[in-house]
Amino acid sequence: MKILILGGDGYLGWPTAMHFSDRGDNVLIIDNFVKRRWEMEDGIEPFLPISTLHNRVNKWEELTGKKINFEIGDLQNHRFVYNTISNFLPDAIVHYGEQPSAPYSMQSRETAVYTQVNNVVGTMNIMFAIQKFCPQTNLIKLGTMGEYGTPDIDIEEGWLTVNHNGRSDKVMYPKKPNSFYHLSKVHDSHNLEFACRIWGLKVTDLNQGVVYGINTKQTNLDPVLRTSFHYDDVFGTVLNRFLVQAAVNMPLSIYGKGGQTRGFLNIRDTIACVELAVDNPGEAGEFRVLNQFTEQFSVMDLAEKVQKTGQRNNMKVDIKYLENPRIESEDHYYNAKHKKLEELGLKPNFLTDDLLDEMFVDILKNVERVNTKLFDPRIKWNQG
Ligand code: USQ
């Protein structure tokens, strides 16, 4: 298959590109390296140094004999998007090419507007290019579980049947997200659902939970192939941050009461889910939504798991309750459905003690790389 990976230089995009190349697909990456620029803006570095994309694809070819091609360009530039898609005519497009951080989007008016313009316009350019040049293409769009927020009722997979005044209809599940970033994905979902209805596009929206993990089968092959693992306050996700904090004997930074509950998944399962969506496309005209996570935990559950991981490795781990920099519920009902990917064949990698130990030991090996100044949350939701 011809597979186009948007955002193929990123934390998830690069391992996904190698995975499809490994199984023999013809992979083309698009990236504009802007994530590397955002890191510089906020004085952030990934845990371990990341090679240039040129070096990564060269190393990949040297080790496997397989070629990953890439085009450098911005999805906001529709001419670039049209040229690349009309030349490559992909069978599937995997779209990770967005600004992915809630804190980044909440820094200022500029970063909020930038996040929404970048994410919404990029996705619209892709939609229009598919409609114009390859309407059969299977678009797999990375959405987020955060689109739903934390409603006081069960979360369904994308759609909800509503009975109202004696009549019934299937509507998109109501959205109440917690950041301008999460809102950008809500806007994408609405635009894509409309494109399915009017043009008959084939779109799968993967509403992904919080991803953790450092390695995949392919990133383990060579240090040049590793992916960018973050523990900072802007791009680091909660479990990744806690494991790094524990490794340097710093207290775990629980925001507020720690009752915030989310869906979580291993980076290896991200790739498995995307593969299932590529290999099992939806119908033309169908806006298919799959909730992509394997287990739900509260922040406090994770802190306790990391404390125990420390104990197993002879380290004492403390907890610190910080004033929550975000505006979010800290104690709430949460029950999100996530059956459809398992029905397609997903075999989850659960968060076992062995998996926690493996990540923790990997971090301990390079503990001198950690910049402890990057733990404190600098961005506040109410700063305006
Ligand atoms: N949190 C802490 N302490 C920390 C960091 C985070 O208590 O040191 C809390 C946050 O307040 C929040 C929860 O942990 O309640 C999750 O925060 P996060 O930073 O791990 O994840 P989030 O901002 O929700 O965003 C991440 C990814 C985003 C993806 C989303 C999936 O950055 O790209 O869309 O997870 S989801 O959360 O399901 O919307």
Tab-separated table of C-alpha atoms and ligand atoms in Angstrom:
chain	number	residue	atom	x	y	z
A	1	MET	CA	0.000	0.000	0.000
A	2	LYS	CA	1.025	3.607	-0.513
A	3	ILE	CA	0.826	5.249	2.915
A	4	LEU	CA	1.298	8.954	3.572
A	5	ILE	CA	2.243	9.837	7.162
A	6	LEU	CA	1.585	13.483	8.079
A	7	GLY	CA	3.788	14.604	10.970
A	8	GLY	CA	6.143	11.676	10.343
A	9	ASP	CA	9.046	13.289	12.256
A	10	GLY	CA	7.109	13.254	15.572
A	11	TYR	CA	6.817	11.083	18.712
A	12	LEU	CA	4.171	8.842	17.112
A	13	GLY	CA	4.642	9.606	13.404
A	14	TRP	CA	8.225	8.367	13.125
A	15	PRO	CA	7.640	4.930	14.745
A	16	THR	CA	4.462	4.569	12.639
A	17	ALA	CA	6.402	5.314	9.440
A	18	MET	CA	9.021	2.663	10.290
A	19	HIS	CA	6.333	0.124	11.173
A	20	PHE	CA	4.576	0.383	7.796
A	21	SER	CA	7.881	0.467	5.915
A	22	ASP	CA	8.964	-2.668	7.819
A	23	ARG	CA	5.948	-4.597	6.610
A	24	GLY	CA	6.653	-3.615	3.003
A	25	ASP	CA	4.384	-0.622	2.423
A	26	ASN	CA	5.552	2.339	0.330
A	27	VAL	CA	5.824	5.115	2.941
A	28	LEU	CA	6.034	8.849	2.309
A	29	ILE	CA	6.381	11.288	5.224
A	30	ILE	CA	5.347	14.937	5.276
A	31	ASP	CA	6.723	17.164	8.026
A	32	ASN	CA	7.785	20.805	8.385
A	33	PHE	CA	9.885	20.271	11.570
A	34	VAL	CA	7.841	22.872	13.429
A	35	LYS	CA	7.701	20.687	16.560
A	36	ARG	CA	11.463	21.108	16.819
A	37	ARG	CA	10.915	24.899	16.682
A	38	TRP	CA	8.203	24.880	19.406
A	39	GLU	CA	10.650	23.004	21.637
A	40	MET	CA	13.227	25.752	21.112
A	41	GLU	CA	10.642	28.476	21.848
A	42	ASP	CA	9.985	26.965	25.282
A	43	GLY	CA	13.591	25.901	25.991
A	44	ILE	CA	12.708	22.206	25.907
A	45	GLU	CA	14.687	19.182	24.740
A	46	PRO	CA	13.527	15.582	24.392
A	47	PHE	CA	14.938	13.204	27.019
A	48	LEU	CA	17.514	11.815	24.564
A	49	PRO	CA	18.856	13.626	21.477
A	50	ILE	CA	16.900	13.038	18.286
A	51	SER	CA	18.628	12.678	14.904
A	52	THR	CA	17.620	14.697	11.878
A	53	LEU	CA	14.981	13.099	9.660
A	54	HIS	CA	17.647	12.762	6.939
A	55	ASN	CA	19.822	10.669	9.269
A	56	ARG	CA	16.860	8.643	10.478
A	57	VAL	CA	15.746	7.555	7.000
A	58	ASN	CA	19.357	6.872	5.923
A	59	LYS	CA	19.946	4.685	8.983
A	60	TRP	CA	16.628	2.901	8.373
A	61	GLU	CA	17.653	2.110	4.786
A	62	GLU	CA	21.138	1.011	5.875
A	63	LEU	CA	19.714	-1.424	8.475
A	64	THR	CA	16.695	-2.778	6.594
A	65	GLY	CA	17.279	-2.068	2.903
A	66	LYS	CA	13.888	-0.269	2.910
A	67	LYS	CA	13.373	3.293	1.820
A	68	ILE	CA	11.188	5.900	3.547
A	69	ASN	CA	10.766	9.045	1.450
A	70	PHE	CA	9.870	12.451	2.805
A	71	GLU	CA	8.694	15.875	1.661
A	72	ILE	CA	9.347	18.959	3.786
A	73	GLY	CA	6.374	21.306	3.784
A	74	ASP	CA	3.513	22.897	5.669
A	75	LEU	CA	-0.006	21.454	5.585
A	76	GLN	CA	-1.324	25.025	5.747
A	77	ASN	CA	0.073	25.530	2.224
A	78	HIS	CA	-2.624	24.004	0.027
A	79	ARG	CA	-0.445	24.033	-3.109
A	80	PHE	CA	2.144	21.897	-1.346
A	81	VAL	CA	-0.592	19.537	-0.080
A	82	TYR	CA	-2.243	19.303	-3.514
A	83	ASN	CA	1.092	18.620	-5.279
A	84	THR	CA	2.200	15.956	-2.822
A	85	ILE	CA	-1.132	14.129	-2.700
A	86	SER	CA	-1.749	14.279	-6.472
A	87	ASN	CA	1.758	12.921	-7.172
A	88	PHE	CA	1.703	10.136	-4.562
A	89	LEU	CA	-2.020	9.162	-4.735
A	90	PRO	CA	-1.945	7.380	-1.350
A	91	ASP	CA	-4.168	4.429	-0.482
A	92	ALA	CA	-4.160	5.614	3.141
A	93	ILE	CA	-3.214	8.832	4.917
A	94	VAL	CA	-2.335	8.795	8.625
A	95	HIS	CA	-2.717	12.330	9.969
A	96	TYR	CA	-0.611	13.186	13.034
A	97	GLY	CA	0.428	16.564	11.576
A	98	GLU	CA	-0.974	18.862	14.257
A	99	GLN	CA	0.105	20.887	17.279
A	100	PRO	CA	-0.534	18.250	20.011
A	101	SER	CA	-0.074	20.009	23.355
A	102	ALA	CA	-2.868	21.428	25.515
A	103	PRO	CA	-0.453	23.604	27.567
A	104	TYR	CA	1.201	24.978	24.414
A	105	SER	CA	-2.218	26.076	23.150
A	106	MET	CA	-3.013	27.783	26.480
A	107	GLN	CA	0.145	29.926	26.640
A	108	SER	CA	-1.184	33.023	24.917
A	109	ARG	CA	-3.605	34.371	22.339
A	110	GLU	CA	-0.895	33.733	19.712
A	111	THR	CA	-0.414	30.049	20.525
A	112	ALA	CA	-4.176	29.442	20.877
A	113	VAL	CA	-4.899	31.009	17.473
A	114	TYR	CA	-1.871	29.336	15.923
A	115	THR	CA	-2.940	25.900	17.228
A	116	GLN	CA	-6.456	26.205	15.873
A	117	VAL	CA	-5.460	27.707	12.494
A	118	ASN	CA	-2.637	25.202	12.015
A	119	ASN	CA	-4.725	22.170	12.945
A	120	VAL	CA	-8.030	23.136	11.318
A	121	VAL	CA	-6.615	24.606	8.079
A	122	GLY	CA	-4.130	21.739	7.637
A	123	THR	CA	-6.932	19.180	7.976
A	124	MET	CA	-9.200	21.118	5.593
A	125	ASN	CA	-6.434	21.239	2.952
A	126	ILE	CA	-6.058	17.464	3.221
A	127	MET	CA	-9.829	16.924	2.951
A	128	PHE	CA	-10.025	19.069	-0.161
A	129	ALA	CA	-6.982	17.358	-1.723
A	130	ILE	CA	-8.516	13.916	-1.139
A	131	GLN	CA	-11.822	14.996	-2.643
A	132	LYS	CA	-10.041	16.440	-5.698
A	133	PHE	CA	-7.421	13.770	-6.437
A	134	CYS	CA	-8.119	10.484	-4.624
A	135	PRO	CA	-11.634	10.273	-3.119
A	136	GLN	CA	-11.183	6.540	-2.339
A	137	THR	CA	-8.278	7.234	0.045
A	138	ASN	CA	-8.715	5.957	3.584
A	139	LEU	CA	-8.028	8.944	5.888
A	140	ILE	CA	-7.012	8.024	9.432
A	141	LYS	CA	-7.145	11.154	11.560
A	142	LEU	CA	-5.716	11.327	15.084
A	143	GLY	CA	-8.347	12.922	17.272
A	144	THR	CA	-8.361	12.834	21.059
A	145	MET	CA	-10.440	11.450	23.924
A	146	GLY	CA	-10.204	14.984	25.335
A	147	GLU	CA	-12.773	16.089	22.747
A	148	TYR	CA	-15.465	14.605	24.982
A	149	GLY	CA	-14.205	16.164	28.213
A	150	THR	CA	-15.488	14.531	31.409
A	151	PRO	CA	-19.297	14.361	31.124
A	152	ASP	CA	-21.381	12.887	33.925
A	153	ILE	CA	-22.683	10.148	31.612
A	154	ASP	CA	-20.952	7.264	29.762
A	155	ILE	CA	-18.846	8.286	26.764
A	156	GLU	CA	-19.801	6.451	23.560
A	157	GLU	CA	-17.615	5.955	20.470
A	158	GLY	CA	-18.307	9.166	18.592
A	159	TRP	CA	-22.075	8.968	18.245
A	160	LEU	CA	-25.011	9.126	20.643
A	161	THR	CA	-28.637	8.120	20.126
A	162	VAL	CA	-30.860	10.833	21.605
A	163	ASN	CA	-34.558	10.422	22.409
A	164	HIS	CA	-36.245	13.806	22.522
A	165	ASN	CA	-39.946	14.621	22.757
A	166	GLY	CA	-40.887	11.191	21.483
A	167	ARG	CA	-38.482	11.213	18.528
A	168	SER	CA	-35.017	9.672	18.225
A	169	ASP	CA	-31.865	10.530	16.241
A	170	LYS	CA	-28.170	9.601	16.122
A	171	VAL	CA	-26.050	12.687	16.758
A	172	MET	CA	-22.342	13.306	17.211
A	173	TYR	CA	-21.529	12.847	20.882
A	174	PRO	CA	-21.618	16.275	22.629
A	175	LYS	CA	-18.151	17.762	23.134
A	176	LYS	CA	-16.901	19.723	26.150
A	177	PRO	CA	-13.103	19.832	25.895
A	178	ASN	CA	-10.632	21.401	28.316
A	179	SER	CA	-8.205	23.399	26.132
A	180	PHE	CA	-7.938	25.323	22.855
A	181	TYR	CA	-5.852	22.381	21.568
A	182	HIS	CA	-8.583	19.832	22.360
A	183	LEU	CA	-11.109	22.227	20.791
A	184	SER	CA	-9.084	22.271	17.557
A	185	LYS	CA	-9.691	18.520	17.282
A	186	VAL	CA	-13.430	19.014	17.870
A	187	HIS	CA	-13.478	21.464	14.959
A	188	ASP	CA	-11.594	18.910	12.808
A	189	SER	CA	-14.129	16.213	13.677
A	190	HIS	CA	-17.036	18.385	12.597
A	191	ASN	CA	-15.335	19.363	9.333
A	192	LEU	CA	-14.490	15.751	8.550
A	193	GLU	CA	-17.981	14.464	9.363
A	194	PHE	CA	-19.370	17.090	6.983
A	195	ALA	CA	-16.888	16.049	4.251
A	196	CYS	CA	-18.023	12.427	4.628
A	197	ARG	CA	-21.660	13.500	4.253
A	198	ILE	CA	-21.238	15.775	1.231
A	199	TRP	CA	-18.390	14.117	-0.679
A	200	GLY	CA	-18.577	10.506	0.496
A	201	LEU	CA	-15.050	10.548	1.971
A	202	LYS	CA	-13.839	7.583	4.021
A	203	VAL	CA	-12.595	8.872	7.383
A	204	THR	CA	-11.672	7.174	10.646
A	205	ASP	CA	-11.297	9.542	13.606
A	206	LEU	CA	-9.150	7.847	16.236
A	207	ASN	CA	-10.033	9.490	19.525
A	208	GLN	CA	-6.802	8.670	21.266
A	209	GLY	CA	-6.158	8.771	25.005
A	210	VAL	CA	-2.914	9.791	26.711
A	211	VAL	CA	0.050	7.896	25.241
A	212	TYR	CA	2.988	6.654	27.321
A	213	GLY	CA	6.122	4.736	26.417
A	214	ILE	CA	9.590	5.146	25.026
A	215	ASN	CA	10.306	2.355	22.569
A	216	THR	CA	8.783	0.332	19.783
A	217	LYS	CA	10.230	-2.692	17.964
A	218	GLN	CA	11.801	-0.439	15.326
A	219	THR	CA	13.045	2.409	17.552
A	220	ASN	CA	14.999	-0.221	19.515
A	221	LEU	CA	17.090	-1.133	16.461
A	222	ASP	CA	19.490	1.813	16.745
A	223	PRO	CA	19.865	5.069	18.754
A	224	VAL	CA	19.447	7.055	15.519
A	225	LEU	CA	15.957	5.528	15.154
A	226	ARG	CA	14.712	6.473	18.630
A	227	THR	CA	11.638	8.694	18.993
A	228	SER	CA	11.249	11.924	20.953
A	229	PHE	CA	10.260	11.228	24.558
A	230	HIS	CA	9.231	14.311	26.576
A	231	TYR	CA	8.950	14.871	30.324
A	232	ASP	CA	8.649	18.687	30.331
A	233	ASP	CA	5.571	20.705	31.300
A	234	VAL	CA	4.521	21.418	27.708
A	235	PHE	CA	4.926	18.200	25.694
A	236	GLY	CA	5.442	15.610	28.439
A	237	THR	CA	2.355	13.519	29.226
A	238	VAL	CA	1.580	12.597	32.802
A	239	LEU	CA	2.950	9.052	33.161
A	240	ASN	CA	6.105	9.832	31.185
A	241	ARG	CA	6.673	12.829	33.497
A	242	PHE	CA	6.089	10.826	36.681
A	243	LEU	CA	8.576	8.117	35.662
A	244	VAL	CA	11.295	10.696	34.944
A	245	GLN	CA	10.546	12.604	38.182
A	246	ALA	CA	10.867	9.357	40.164
A	247	ALA	CA	14.143	8.494	38.434
A	248	VAL	CA	15.746	11.777	39.603
A	249	ASN	CA	14.304	11.587	43.141
A	250	MET	CA	11.902	14.471	42.630
A	251	PRO	CA	8.315	14.311	43.918
A	252	LEU	CA	5.569	13.400	41.454
A	253	SER	CA	3.722	16.542	40.335
A	254	ILE	CA	0.022	15.839	40.909
A	255	TYR	CA	-2.078	18.745	39.672
A	256	GLY	CA	-4.913	19.463	42.130
A	257	LYS	CA	-6.549	16.491	43.859
A	258	GLY	CA	-5.365	13.874	41.337
A	259	GLY	CA	-8.823	12.433	40.690
A	260	GLN	CA	-8.620	13.436	36.996
A	261	THR	CA	-9.333	10.227	35.070
A	262	ARG	CA	-8.342	9.605	31.449
A	263	GLY	CA	-7.929	6.760	28.957
A	264	PHE	CA	-4.301	5.620	28.474
A	265	LEU	CA	-2.394	3.475	25.990
A	266	ASN	CA	1.100	2.275	25.222
A	267	ILE	CA	2.892	3.789	22.213
A	268	ARG	CA	3.069	0.261	20.736
A	269	ASP	CA	-0.734	0.080	20.847
A	270	THR	CA	-1.008	3.442	19.060
A	271	ILE	CA	0.775	1.840	16.130
A	272	ALA	CA	-1.294	-1.348	16.346
A	273	CYS	CA	-4.542	0.690	16.332
A	274	VAL	CA	-3.460	2.798	13.368
A	275	GLU	CA	-2.533	-0.385	11.504
A	276	LEU	CA	-5.994	-1.857	12.198
A	277	ALA	CA	-7.630	1.327	10.884
A	278	VAL	CA	-5.470	1.215	7.722
A	279	ASP	CA	-6.171	-2.465	7.069
A	280	ASN	CA	-9.908	-2.292	7.858
A	281	PRO	CA	-11.197	0.908	6.220
A	282	GLY	CA	-14.686	2.208	6.941
A	283	GLU	CA	-17.301	2.690	4.236
A	284	ALA	CA	-17.313	5.575	1.756
A	285	GLY	CA	-19.382	8.364	3.319
A	286	GLU	CA	-18.921	6.978	6.833
A	287	PHE	CA	-17.395	9.138	9.567
A	288	ARG	CA	-16.149	6.296	11.753
A	289	VAL	CA	-15.050	7.137	15.297
A	290	LEU	CA	-12.984	4.713	17.365
A	291	ASN	CA	-12.015	5.449	20.970
A	292	GLN	CA	-8.326	4.574	21.077
A	293	PHE	CA	-7.152	3.665	24.564
A	294	THR	CA	-6.800	0.419	26.488
A	295	GLU	CA	-7.243	1.285	30.207
A	296	GLN	CA	-8.466	4.208	32.276
A	297	PHE	CA	-6.609	5.547	35.314
A	298	SER	CA	-6.760	8.566	37.557
A	299	VAL	CA	-3.650	10.700	38.015
A	300	MET	CA	-3.499	9.356	41.591
A	301	ASP	CA	-3.633	5.711	40.328
A	302	LEU	CA	-0.616	6.458	38.150
A	303	ALA	CA	1.275	8.163	40.961
A	304	GLU	CA	0.757	5.080	43.153
A	305	LYS	CA	1.950	2.780	40.360
A	306	VAL	CA	5.098	4.874	39.930
A	307	GLN	CA	5.724	4.910	43.694
A	308	LYS	CA	5.589	1.098	43.657
A	309	THR	CA	7.869	0.992	40.622
A	310	GLY	CA	10.368	3.063	42.616
A	311	GLN	CA	10.092	0.701	45.606
A	312	ARG	CA	10.744	-2.349	43.389
A	313	ASN	CA	13.901	-0.572	42.206
A	314	ASN	CA	14.977	0.415	45.753
A	315	MET	CA	14.052	4.069	45.439
A	316	LYS	CA	11.709	6.128	47.579
A	317	VAL	CA	9.242	8.201	45.583
A	318	ASP	CA	7.349	11.164	47.088
A	319	ILE	CA	4.213	12.886	45.855
A	320	LYS	CA	3.597	16.634	45.729
A	321	TYR	CA	0.126	18.144	45.264
A	322	LEU	CA	0.496	21.309	43.171
A	323	GLU	CA	-2.092	23.983	42.687
A	324	ASN	CA	-3.716	22.848	39.427
A	325	PRO	CA	-2.490	25.080	36.569
A	326	ARG	CA	-5.445	23.810	34.485
A	327	ILE	CA	-9.161	24.370	34.867
A	328	GLU	CA	-10.613	20.848	34.888
A	329	SER	CA	-12.691	18.566	37.123
A	330	GLU	CA	-10.495	16.855	39.707
A	331	ASP	CA	-13.066	14.377	40.963
A	332	HIS	CA	-15.573	13.148	38.401
A	333	TYR	CA	-17.429	10.253	36.804
A	334	TYR	CA	-15.592	8.668	33.862
A	335	ASN	CA	-16.668	5.648	31.867
A	336	ALA	CA	-15.608	5.704	28.221
A	337	LYS	CA	-16.442	2.896	25.783
A	338	HIS	CA	-13.526	1.452	23.788
A	339	LYS	CA	-14.693	-1.794	22.254
A	340	LYS	CA	-14.417	-1.212	18.529
A	341	LEU	CA	-10.622	-1.486	18.170
A	342	GLU	CA	-10.616	-4.670	20.227
A	343	GLU	CA	-13.376	-5.994	17.943
A	344	LEU	CA	-11.052	-5.247	14.996
A	345	GLY	CA	-8.356	-7.370	16.691
A	346	LEU	CA	-6.366	-5.133	19.059
A	347	LYS	CA	-4.402	-7.118	21.682
A	348	PRO	CA	-3.535	-4.470	24.289
A	349	ASN	CA	-0.184	-4.070	26.018
A	350	PHE	CA	-1.468	-3.277	29.516
A	351	LEU	CA	0.418	-1.179	32.069
A	352	THR	CA	1.956	-4.077	34.002
A	353	ASP	CA	4.696	-3.910	36.642
A	354	ASP	CA	7.106	-5.393	34.081
A	355	LEU	CA	6.321	-2.661	31.580
A	356	LEU	CA	6.712	0.059	34.227
A	357	ASP	CA	10.040	-1.458	35.336
A	358	GLU	CA	11.269	-1.636	31.739
A	359	MET	CA	10.526	2.081	31.170
A	360	PHE	CA	11.946	3.079	34.548
A	361	VAL	CA	15.212	1.188	34.008
A	362	ASP	CA	15.560	2.732	30.533
A	363	ILE	CA	15.209	6.204	32.070
A	364	LEU	CA	17.668	5.424	34.896
A	365	LYS	CA	20.340	4.581	32.297
A	366	ASN	CA	20.436	8.206	31.122
A	367	VAL	CA	19.311	10.014	34.223
A	368	GLU	CA	22.063	12.648	33.897
A	369	ARG	CA	20.225	13.982	30.805
A	370	VAL	CA	17.226	15.166	32.854
A	371	ASN	CA	16.788	18.927	33.238
A	372	THR	CA	14.802	19.199	36.481
A	373	LYS	CA	13.892	22.830	35.682
A	374	LEU	CA	11.419	21.490	33.106
A	375	PHE	CA	9.112	19.833	35.656
A	376	ASP	CA	7.316	22.884	37.077
A	377	PRO	CA	4.135	23.768	35.169
A	378	ARG	CA	4.673	27.265	33.750
A	379	ILE	CA	1.425	27.659	31.801
A	380	LYS	CA	-1.785	28.522	33.624
A	381	TRP	CA	-5.259	28.129	32.113
A	382	ASN	CA	-6.570	31.318	33.706
A	383	GLN	CA	-3.707	33.594	32.581
A	384	GLY	CA	-5.723	34.847	29.566
B	1	USQ	N1	-1.287	16.062	35.055
B	1	USQ	C1	-0.815	16.050	36.372
B	1	USQ	N2	0.508	16.243	36.573
B	1	USQ	C2	1.396	16.427	35.547
B	1	USQ	C3	0.916	16.426	34.225
B	1	USQ	C4	-0.440	16.250	34.007
B	1	USQ	O1	-1.578	15.883	37.320
B	1	USQ	O2	2.599	16.594	35.820
B	1	USQ	C5	-2.722	15.832	34.794
B	1	USQ	C6	-3.406	16.926	33.989
B	1	USQ	O3	-3.881	17.962	34.829
B	1	USQ	C7	-4.520	16.151	33.296
B	1	USQ	C8	-3.934	14.753	33.111
B	1	USQ	O4	-2.809	14.660	33.983
B	1	USQ	O5	-5.635	16.059	34.127
B	1	USQ	C9	-3.482	14.441	31.694
B	1	USQ	O6	-2.570	15.436	31.278
B	1	USQ	P1	-1.476	15.160	30.131
B	1	USQ	O7	-0.591	16.362	30.049
B	1	USQ	O8	-0.828	13.833	30.349
B	1	USQ	O9	-2.389	14.970	28.840
B	1	USQ	P2	-3.294	16.001	28.028
B	1	USQ	O10	-2.966	17.420	28.279
B	1	USQ	O11	-4.709	15.582	28.241
B	1	USQ	O12	-2.872	15.729	26.527
B	1	USQ	C10	-2.263	14.493	26.093
B	1	USQ	C11	-1.557	14.750	24.773
B	1	USQ	C12	-2.581	15.137	23.717
B	1	USQ	C13	-3.679	14.078	23.649
B	1	USQ	C14	-4.304	13.855	25.020
B	1	USQ	C15	-5.265	12.700	25.055
B	1	USQ	O13	-0.579	15.761	24.931
B	1	USQ	O14	-1.936	15.261	22.457
B	1	USQ	O15	-4.674	14.500	22.746
B	1	USQ	O16	-3.246	13.505	25.949
B	1	USQ	S1	-6.575	12.960	26.188
B	1	USQ	O17	-6.044	13.358	27.493
B	1	USQ	O18	-7.320	11.736	26.266
B	1	USQ	O19	-7.353	14.062	25.649
